[in-house]
Amino acid sequence: MRTFKIFITVACLGFSAMVTEAFITINNKDSFKPKEAGGGFAVVELFTSEGCSSCPPADALVAKVQKESANKPVYILAFHVDYWNRLGWKDVFSSADYTARQQQYARWLKSSEIYTPQAIVNGRTEFVGSEEGTLRKAIQAGMQKSAATPLALSDSKFGGNKASIQYQVDGSTNDASLLVALVQKNATTKVERGENEGRTLAHVQIVTKLQTIALGGKSSGATNIALPAGFSPEGYEVIAFVQNTSTGEITGASKIEFPTVVNANSK
């Protein structure tokens, strides 16, 4: 069993949103189900890979916490990094963007290396992602601290290949960005090579797209997020959070679910 660690040499963090066409207007204003985080909250980011034999226990732990935290302001995001891909198995969910995000955390947290599985809670507390006691303590600490920039999400339009999400932030946003993640709730993969060869791995809360919006003092707006081919509304959700661009601290978070039935008129 190995934990893949690499030293930080590159600084890049670029995420983009695809803009497509063919919106459907949602007539029912409650079709999306927003969850606001005005009080305490915990954003749990897990950096993981299907090529890492140490990662499945961490994946299982966040799945357990996700189930226990239903209807609570605990927001789990699994980022599949790409630096394990060279060792025999290419993780279909992996992205160089997510490796770059982990590298950015190393700079924020003044660390010389990145590794899997790594968990980071609210942008400030990092530890090995399979350490259950540490994870639970970090979540509890986040839940006891009020959000400095409460965030609310609401819907405007939802179409075949994109969604438009409205956001409202309370508090100062001068040195902050809004990050919007499209999250696939569940998936399984039969791994055919690498350290997990022959295993079927279960995943939850997989980040499939991530875009960054520089707030620059603004408190509200709307953004489009592209939807993947074969998108099913019941299988995805959007998680957004406000992050300080100087320290990495996450100061507010929220999520919104897609409607499973759309009563709409084409535009």
mmCIF file of C-alpha atoms in Angstrom:
data_model
loop_
_atom_site.group_PDB
_atom_site.id
_atom_site.type_symbol
_atom_site.label_atom_id
_atom_site.label_comp_id
_atom_site.label_asym_id
_atom_site.label_seq_id
_atom_site.Cartn_x
_atom_site.Cartn_y
_atom_site.Cartn_z
ATOM 1 C CA MET A 1 0.000 0.000 0.000
ATOM 2 C CA ARG A 2 1.448 3.367 -1.005
ATOM 3 C CA THR A 3 0.437 6.950 -0.525
ATOM 4 C CA PHE A 4 1.376 9.026 -3.551
ATOM 5 C CA LYS A 5 2.977 12.328 -2.551
ATOM 6 C CA ILE A 6 4.337 14.983 -4.888
ATOM 7 C CA PHE A 7 6.131 18.247 -4.250
ATOM 8 C CA ILE A 8 4.574 21.509 -5.341
ATOM 9 C CA THR A 9 6.205 23.067 -8.381
ATOM 10 C CA VAL A 10 3.315 24.453 -10.389
ATOM 11 C CA ALA A 11 0.793 27.146 -9.526
ATOM 12 C CA CYS A 12 -2.278 27.032 -11.658
ATOM 13 C CA LEU A 13 -5.946 27.135 -10.854
ATOM 14 C CA GLY A 14 -8.276 27.516 -13.781
ATOM 15 C CA PHE A 15 -11.837 26.453 -13.961
ATOM 16 C CA SER A 16 -14.333 27.385 -16.665
ATOM 17 C CA ALA A 17 -18.051 27.090 -17.282
ATOM 18 C CA MET A 18 -19.379 25.943 -20.634
ATOM 19 C CA VAL A 19 -22.200 28.035 -22.004
ATOM 20 C CA THR A 20 -24.762 26.239 -24.125
ATOM 21 C CA GLU A 21 -28.272 26.815 -25.417
ATOM 22 C CA ALA A 22 -31.892 25.612 -25.176
ATOM 23 C CA PHE A 23 -33.209 26.651 -21.763
ATOM 24 C CA ILE A 24 -36.467 25.502 -20.250
ATOM 25 C CA THR A 25 -38.195 27.904 -17.887
ATOM 26 C CA ILE A 26 -39.274 26.361 -14.611
ATOM 27 C CA ASN A 27 -42.710 27.545 -13.577
ATOM 28 C CA ASN A 28 -42.622 26.129 -10.071
ATOM 29 C CA LYS A 29 -40.388 28.363 -7.974
ATOM 30 C CA ASP A 30 -39.869 25.510 -5.496
ATOM 31 C CA SER A 31 -38.631 23.034 -8.111
ATOM 32 C CA PHE A 32 -35.096 23.440 -6.795
ATOM 33 C CA LYS A 33 -34.615 22.688 -3.119
ATOM 34 C CA PRO A 34 -32.072 25.112 -1.614
ATOM 35 C CA LYS A 35 -30.261 24.542 1.663
ATOM 36 C CA GLU A 36 -28.816 27.652 3.286
ATOM 37 C CA ALA A 37 -25.895 27.782 5.695
ATOM 38 C CA GLY A 38 -26.393 30.843 7.858
ATOM 39 C CA GLY A 39 -25.067 29.169 10.982
ATOM 40 C CA GLY A 40 -22.365 26.574 11.298
ATOM 41 C CA PHE A 41 -21.385 24.405 8.337
ATOM 42 C CA ALA A 42 -18.647 22.084 7.116
ATOM 43 C CA VAL A 43 -17.296 21.822 3.580
ATOM 44 C CA VAL A 44 -15.359 18.560 3.354
ATOM 45 C CA GLU A 45 -13.043 18.260 0.348
ATOM 46 C CA LEU A 46 -11.546 14.833 -0.245
ATOM 47 C CA PHE A 47 -8.660 14.511 -2.699
ATOM 48 C CA THR A 48 -8.709 10.919 -3.864
ATOM 49 C CA SER A 49 -7.927 8.591 -6.773
ATOM 50 C CA GLU A 50 -9.020 5.205 -8.056
ATOM 51 C CA GLY A 51 -5.339 4.386 -8.566
ATOM 52 C CA CYS A 52 -4.499 4.700 -4.860
ATOM 53 C CA SER A 53 -4.940 1.650 -2.631
ATOM 54 C CA SER A 54 -5.129 3.881 0.459
ATOM 55 C CA CYS A 55 -8.110 5.826 -0.913
ATOM 56 C CA PRO A 56 -11.062 3.373 -0.713
ATOM 57 C CA PRO A 57 -11.264 3.614 3.118
ATOM 58 C CA ALA A 58 -11.446 7.402 2.827
ATOM 59 C CA ASP A 59 -14.099 7.139 0.115
ATOM 60 C CA ALA A 60 -16.087 4.810 2.383
ATOM 61 C CA LEU A 61 -15.739 7.200 5.315
ATOM 62 C CA VAL A 62 -17.111 10.221 3.455
ATOM 63 C CA ALA A 63 -19.951 8.028 2.151
ATOM 64 C CA LYS A 64 -20.783 7.139 5.751
ATOM 65 C CA VAL A 65 -20.655 10.784 6.844
ATOM 66 C CA GLN A 66 -22.736 11.820 3.825
ATOM 67 C CA LYS A 67 -25.483 9.361 4.817
ATOM 68 C CA GLU A 68 -25.433 10.466 8.436
ATOM 69 C CA SER A 69 -25.473 14.163 7.534
ATOM 70 C CA ALA A 70 -28.596 14.218 5.368
ATOM 71 C CA ASN A 71 -30.439 17.540 5.788
ATOM 72 C CA LYS A 72 -27.503 19.014 7.714
ATOM 73 C CA PRO A 73 -25.122 21.740 6.436
ATOM 74 C CA VAL A 74 -22.310 19.281 5.704
ATOM 75 C CA TYR A 75 -21.136 19.561 2.103
ATOM 76 C CA ILE A 76 -18.913 16.762 0.788
ATOM 77 C CA LEU A 77 -16.873 17.179 -2.386
ATOM 78 C CA ALA A 78 -14.695 14.376 -3.778
ATOM 79 C CA PHE A 79 -11.967 15.670 -6.100
ATOM 80 C CA HIS A 80 -10.299 12.917 -8.136
ATOM 81 C CA VAL A 81 -6.734 14.014 -8.883
ATOM 82 C CA ASP A 82 -4.808 12.960 -11.981
ATOM 83 C CA TYR A 83 -1.251 12.280 -10.781
ATOM 84 C CA TRP A 84 -2.001 8.604 -10.088
ATOM 85 C CA ASN A 85 -3.051 8.040 -13.713
ATOM 86 C CA ARG A 86 0.522 7.385 -14.866
ATOM 87 C CA LEU A 87 0.784 4.290 -12.677
ATOM 88 C CA GLY A 88 -1.423 1.926 -14.628
ATOM 89 C CA TRP A 89 -5.025 3.079 -14.206
ATOM 90 C CA LYS A 90 -6.634 6.274 -15.497
ATOM 91 C CA ASP A 91 -9.349 7.466 -13.116
ATOM 92 C CA VAL A 92 -12.280 8.464 -15.331
ATOM 93 C CA PHE A 93 -13.290 11.169 -12.833
ATOM 94 C CA SER A 94 -9.813 12.670 -12.543
ATOM 95 C CA SER A 95 -8.809 16.137 -13.677
ATOM 96 C CA ALA A 96 -5.640 18.208 -13.715
ATOM 97 C CA ASP A 97 -7.810 21.063 -12.413
ATOM 98 C CA TYR A 98 -8.402 19.150 -9.196
ATOM 99 C CA THR A 99 -4.687 18.455 -8.806
ATOM 100 C CA ALA A 100 -4.128 22.192 -9.275
ATOM 101 C CA ARG A 101 -6.690 22.906 -6.559
ATOM 102 C CA GLN A 102 -4.877 20.581 -4.174
ATOM 103 C CA GLN A 103 -1.602 22.336 -5.041
ATOM 104 C CA GLN A 104 -3.237 25.675 -4.252
ATOM 105 C CA TYR A 105 -4.200 24.331 -0.835
ATOM 106 C CA ALA A 106 -0.569 23.359 -0.248
ATOM 107 C CA ARG A 107 0.372 26.992 -0.793
ATOM 108 C CA TRP A 108 -2.440 28.293 1.409
ATOM 109 C CA LEU A 109 -1.576 25.841 4.179
ATOM 110 C CA LYS A 110 2.190 26.256 3.691
ATOM 111 C CA SER A 111 2.798 22.589 2.970
ATOM 112 C CA SER A 112 5.553 21.243 0.702
ATOM 113 C CA GLU A 113 3.637 18.231 -0.568
ATOM 114 C CA ILE A 114 0.262 16.879 -1.589
ATOM 115 C CA TYR A 115 -0.993 13.337 -1.136
ATOM 116 C CA THR A 116 -3.993 11.040 -1.314
ATOM 117 C CA PRO A 117 -6.252 10.560 0.462
ATOM 118 C CA GLN A 118 -6.213 14.094 1.840
ATOM 119 C CA ALA A 119 -9.210 15.780 3.466
ATOM 120 C CA ILE A 120 -9.565 19.523 4.015
ATOM 121 C CA VAL A 121 -12.440 20.992 6.032
ATOM 122 C CA ASN A 122 -13.577 24.585 5.506
ATOM 123 C CA GLY A 123 -10.328 25.312 3.709
ATOM 124 C CA ARG A 124 -8.205 25.412 6.865
ATOM 125 C CA THR A 125 -7.916 21.974 8.495
ATOM 126 C CA GLU A 126 -6.138 19.195 6.591
ATOM 127 C CA PHE A 127 -5.463 15.559 7.503
ATOM 128 C CA VAL A 128 -5.379 12.032 6.100
ATOM 129 C CA GLY A 129 -8.832 11.453 4.655
ATOM 130 C CA SER A 130 -9.384 8.077 6.295
ATOM 131 C CA GLU A 131 -8.935 9.418 9.857
ATOM 132 C CA GLU A 132 -12.520 9.205 11.089
ATOM 133 C CA GLY A 133 -12.003 10.824 14.488
ATOM 134 C CA THR A 134 -10.169 13.804 12.997
ATOM 135 C CA LEU A 135 -12.826 14.244 10.343
ATOM 136 C CA ARG A 136 -15.652 14.215 12.845
ATOM 137 C CA LYS A 137 -13.874 16.724 15.101
ATOM 138 C CA ALA A 138 -13.258 19.057 12.163
ATOM 139 C CA ILE A 139 -16.909 18.848 11.093
ATOM 140 C CA GLN A 140 -18.066 19.513 14.650
ATOM 141 C CA ALA A 141 -15.775 22.549 14.891
ATOM 142 C CA GLY A 142 -17.181 23.932 11.642
ATOM 143 C CA MET A 143 -20.756 23.407 12.770
ATOM 144 C CA GLN A 144 -20.082 25.433 15.927
ATOM 145 C CA LYS A 145 -18.799 28.484 14.048
ATOM 146 C CA SER A 146 -21.258 30.781 12.284
ATOM 147 C CA ALA A 147 -20.756 31.502 8.609
ATOM 148 C CA ALA A 148 -19.062 34.849 7.997
ATOM 149 C CA THR A 149 -20.645 35.080 4.545
ATOM 150 C CA PRO A 150 -23.947 33.163 4.519
ATOM 151 C CA LEU A 151 -24.808 31.944 1.028
ATOM 152 C CA ALA A 152 -28.203 31.208 -0.519
ATOM 153 C CA LEU A 153 -28.841 29.602 -3.912
ATOM 154 C CA SER A 154 -32.003 29.696 -5.992
ATOM 155 C CA ASP A 155 -33.032 28.677 -9.479
ATOM 156 C CA SER A 156 -33.916 30.693 -12.535
ATOM 157 C CA LYS A 157 -33.724 28.326 -15.519
ATOM 158 C CA PHE A 158 -32.903 24.702 -16.184
ATOM 159 C CA GLY A 159 -32.357 23.237 -19.619
ATOM 160 C CA GLY A 160 -31.203 20.140 -21.446
ATOM 161 C CA ASN A 161 -27.531 20.984 -21.272
ATOM 162 C CA LYS A 162 -27.143 23.774 -18.744
ATOM 163 C CA ALA A 163 -28.547 25.202 -15.561
ATOM 164 C CA SER A 164 -28.614 28.810 -14.444
ATOM 165 C CA ILE A 165 -28.172 29.276 -10.696
ATOM 166 C CA GLN A 166 -28.773 32.504 -8.785
ATOM 167 C CA TYR A 167 -26.742 33.288 -5.669
ATOM 168 C CA GLN A 168 -26.906 35.758 -2.787
ATOM 169 C CA VAL A 169 -24.028 36.328 -0.356
ATOM 170 C CA ASP A 170 -24.270 38.270 2.898
ATOM 171 C CA GLY A 171 -21.123 39.867 4.317
ATOM 172 C CA SER A 172 -17.895 41.149 2.799
ATOM 173 C CA THR A 173 -16.816 39.577 -0.492
ATOM 174 C CA ASN A 174 -13.891 41.868 -1.330
ATOM 175 C CA ASP A 175 -11.254 39.114 -1.178
ATOM 176 C CA ALA A 176 -13.494 36.200 -2.037
ATOM 177 C CA SER A 177 -14.518 33.928 -4.864
ATOM 178 C CA LEU A 178 -17.649 31.848 -5.293
ATOM 179 C CA LEU A 179 -16.911 28.282 -6.331
ATOM 180 C CA VAL A 180 -19.748 26.333 -7.926
ATOM 181 C CA ALA A 181 -19.443 22.547 -8.215
ATOM 182 C CA LEU A 182 -21.594 20.145 -10.180
ATOM 183 C CA VAL A 183 -21.593 16.982 -8.077
ATOM 184 C CA GLN A 184 -22.487 13.453 -9.156
ATOM 185 C CA LYS A 185 -24.016 11.769 -6.120
ATOM 186 C CA ASN A 186 -22.952 8.150 -6.730
ATOM 187 C CA ALA A 187 -20.903 5.987 -9.091
ATOM 188 C CA THR A 188 -19.089 2.663 -9.199
ATOM 189 C CA THR A 189 -16.040 1.635 -11.217
ATOM 190 C CA LYS A 190 -14.483 -1.766 -11.922
ATOM 191 C CA VAL A 191 -10.750 -1.085 -11.744
ATOM 192 C CA GLU A 192 -8.781 -3.255 -14.145
ATOM 193 C CA ARG A 193 -5.192 -2.168 -13.456
ATOM 194 C CA GLY A 194 -3.050 -0.445 -10.878
ATOM 195 C CA GLU A 195 -3.041 -0.768 -7.090
ATOM 196 C CA ASN A 196 -6.795 -1.448 -6.942
ATOM 197 C CA GLU A 197 -6.810 -3.989 -9.784
ATOM 198 C CA GLY A 198 -9.838 -6.291 -9.650
ATOM 199 C CA ARG A 199 -11.763 -4.159 -7.175
ATOM 200 C CA THR A 200 -15.120 -2.486 -7.750
ATOM 201 C CA LEU A 201 -14.941 0.931 -6.121
ATOM 202 C CA ALA A 202 -17.932 2.931 -4.913
ATOM 203 C CA HIS A 203 -17.821 6.716 -4.931
ATOM 204 C CA VAL A 204 -20.041 9.509 -3.612
ATOM 205 C CA GLN A 205 -20.173 13.270 -4.151
ATOM 206 C CA ILE A 206 -17.881 13.299 -7.184
ATOM 207 C CA VAL A 207 -17.064 16.775 -8.478
ATOM 208 C CA THR A 208 -17.553 16.651 -12.246
ATOM 209 C CA LYS A 209 -17.312 20.394 -12.948
ATOM 210 C CA LEU A 210 -16.009 23.313 -10.933
ATOM 211 C CA GLN A 211 -16.139 26.971 -11.828
ATOM 212 C CA THR A 212 -14.817 29.992 -9.985
ATOM 213 C CA ILE A 213 -16.472 33.409 -9.898
ATOM 214 C CA ALA A 214 -14.460 36.355 -8.572
ATOM 215 C CA LEU A 215 -16.946 38.245 -6.414
ATOM 216 C CA GLY A 216 -14.943 41.457 -6.089
ATOM 217 C CA GLY A 217 -17.282 42.931 -3.504
ATOM 218 C CA LYS A 218 -20.463 41.856 -5.289
ATOM 219 C CA SER A 219 -23.098 40.057 -3.253
ATOM 220 C CA SER A 220 -25.448 38.575 -5.844
ATOM 221 C CA GLY A 221 -25.642 37.336 -9.382
ATOM 222 C CA ALA A 222 -26.277 34.319 -11.571
ATOM 223 C CA THR A 223 -24.065 31.771 -13.259
ATOM 224 C CA ASN A 224 -24.483 29.030 -15.831
ATOM 225 C CA ILE A 225 -23.138 25.550 -15.309
ATOM 226 C CA ALA A 226 -22.889 23.000 -18.112
ATOM 227 C CA LEU A 227 -24.590 19.646 -17.690
ATOM 228 C CA PRO A 228 -22.923 16.442 -18.930
ATOM 229 C CA ALA A 229 -24.176 14.111 -21.624
ATOM 230 C CA GLY A 230 -26.634 11.648 -20.156
ATOM 231 C CA PHE A 231 -27.426 13.999 -17.280
ATOM 232 C CA SER A 232 -30.124 12.769 -14.894
ATOM 233 C CA PRO A 233 -31.423 15.374 -12.415
ATOM 234 C CA GLU A 234 -31.857 12.895 -9.569
ATOM 235 C CA GLY A 235 -28.201 11.891 -9.818
ATOM 236 C CA TYR A 236 -26.652 15.340 -9.410
ATOM 237 C CA GLU A 237 -26.665 18.433 -7.205
ATOM 238 C CA VAL A 238 -24.894 21.781 -7.081
ATOM 239 C CA ILE A 239 -22.743 22.768 -4.104
ATOM 240 C CA ALA A 240 -21.385 26.309 -3.894
ATOM 241 C CA PHE A 241 -19.163 27.994 -1.351
ATOM 242 C CA VAL A 242 -17.440 31.311 -0.683
ATOM 243 C CA GLN A 243 -13.659 31.109 -0.312
ATOM 244 C CA ASN A 244 -11.126 33.724 0.762
ATOM 245 C CA THR A 245 -8.597 34.046 -2.056
ATOM 246 C CA SER A 246 -5.729 34.954 0.296
ATOM 247 C CA THR A 247 -6.097 32.294 2.989
ATOM 248 C CA GLY A 248 -8.269 29.571 1.451
ATOM 249 C CA GLU A 249 -10.763 29.774 4.316
ATOM 250 C CA ILE A 250 -14.317 28.865 3.323
ATOM 251 C CA THR A 251 -16.737 31.315 4.917
ATOM 252 C CA GLY A 252 -20.142 30.205 3.639
ATOM 253 C CA ALA A 253 -21.718 27.335 1.716
ATOM 254 C CA SER A 254 -24.996 26.073 0.325
ATOM 255 C CA LYS A 255 -26.373 23.496 -2.084
ATOM 256 C CA ILE A 256 -29.277 23.083 -4.439
ATOM 257 C CA GLU A 257 -30.852 19.954 -5.884
ATOM 258 C CA PHE A 258 -32.286 19.523 -9.353
ATOM 259 C CA PRO A 259 -35.976 18.831 -9.862
ATOM 260 C CA THR A 260 -36.764 15.283 -10.932
ATOM 261 C CA VAL A 261 -39.917 16.406 -12.743
ATOM 262 C CA VAL A 262 -39.982 19.620 -14.746
ATOM 263 C CA ASN A 263 -43.234 21.303 -15.696
ATOM 264 C CA ALA A 264 -41.954 23.801 -18.191
ATOM 265 C CA ASN A 265 -42.457 25.629 -21.424
ATOM 266 C CA SER A 266 -39.677 25.687 -24.007
ATOM 267 C CA LYS A 267 -38.260 29.095 -24.857
#
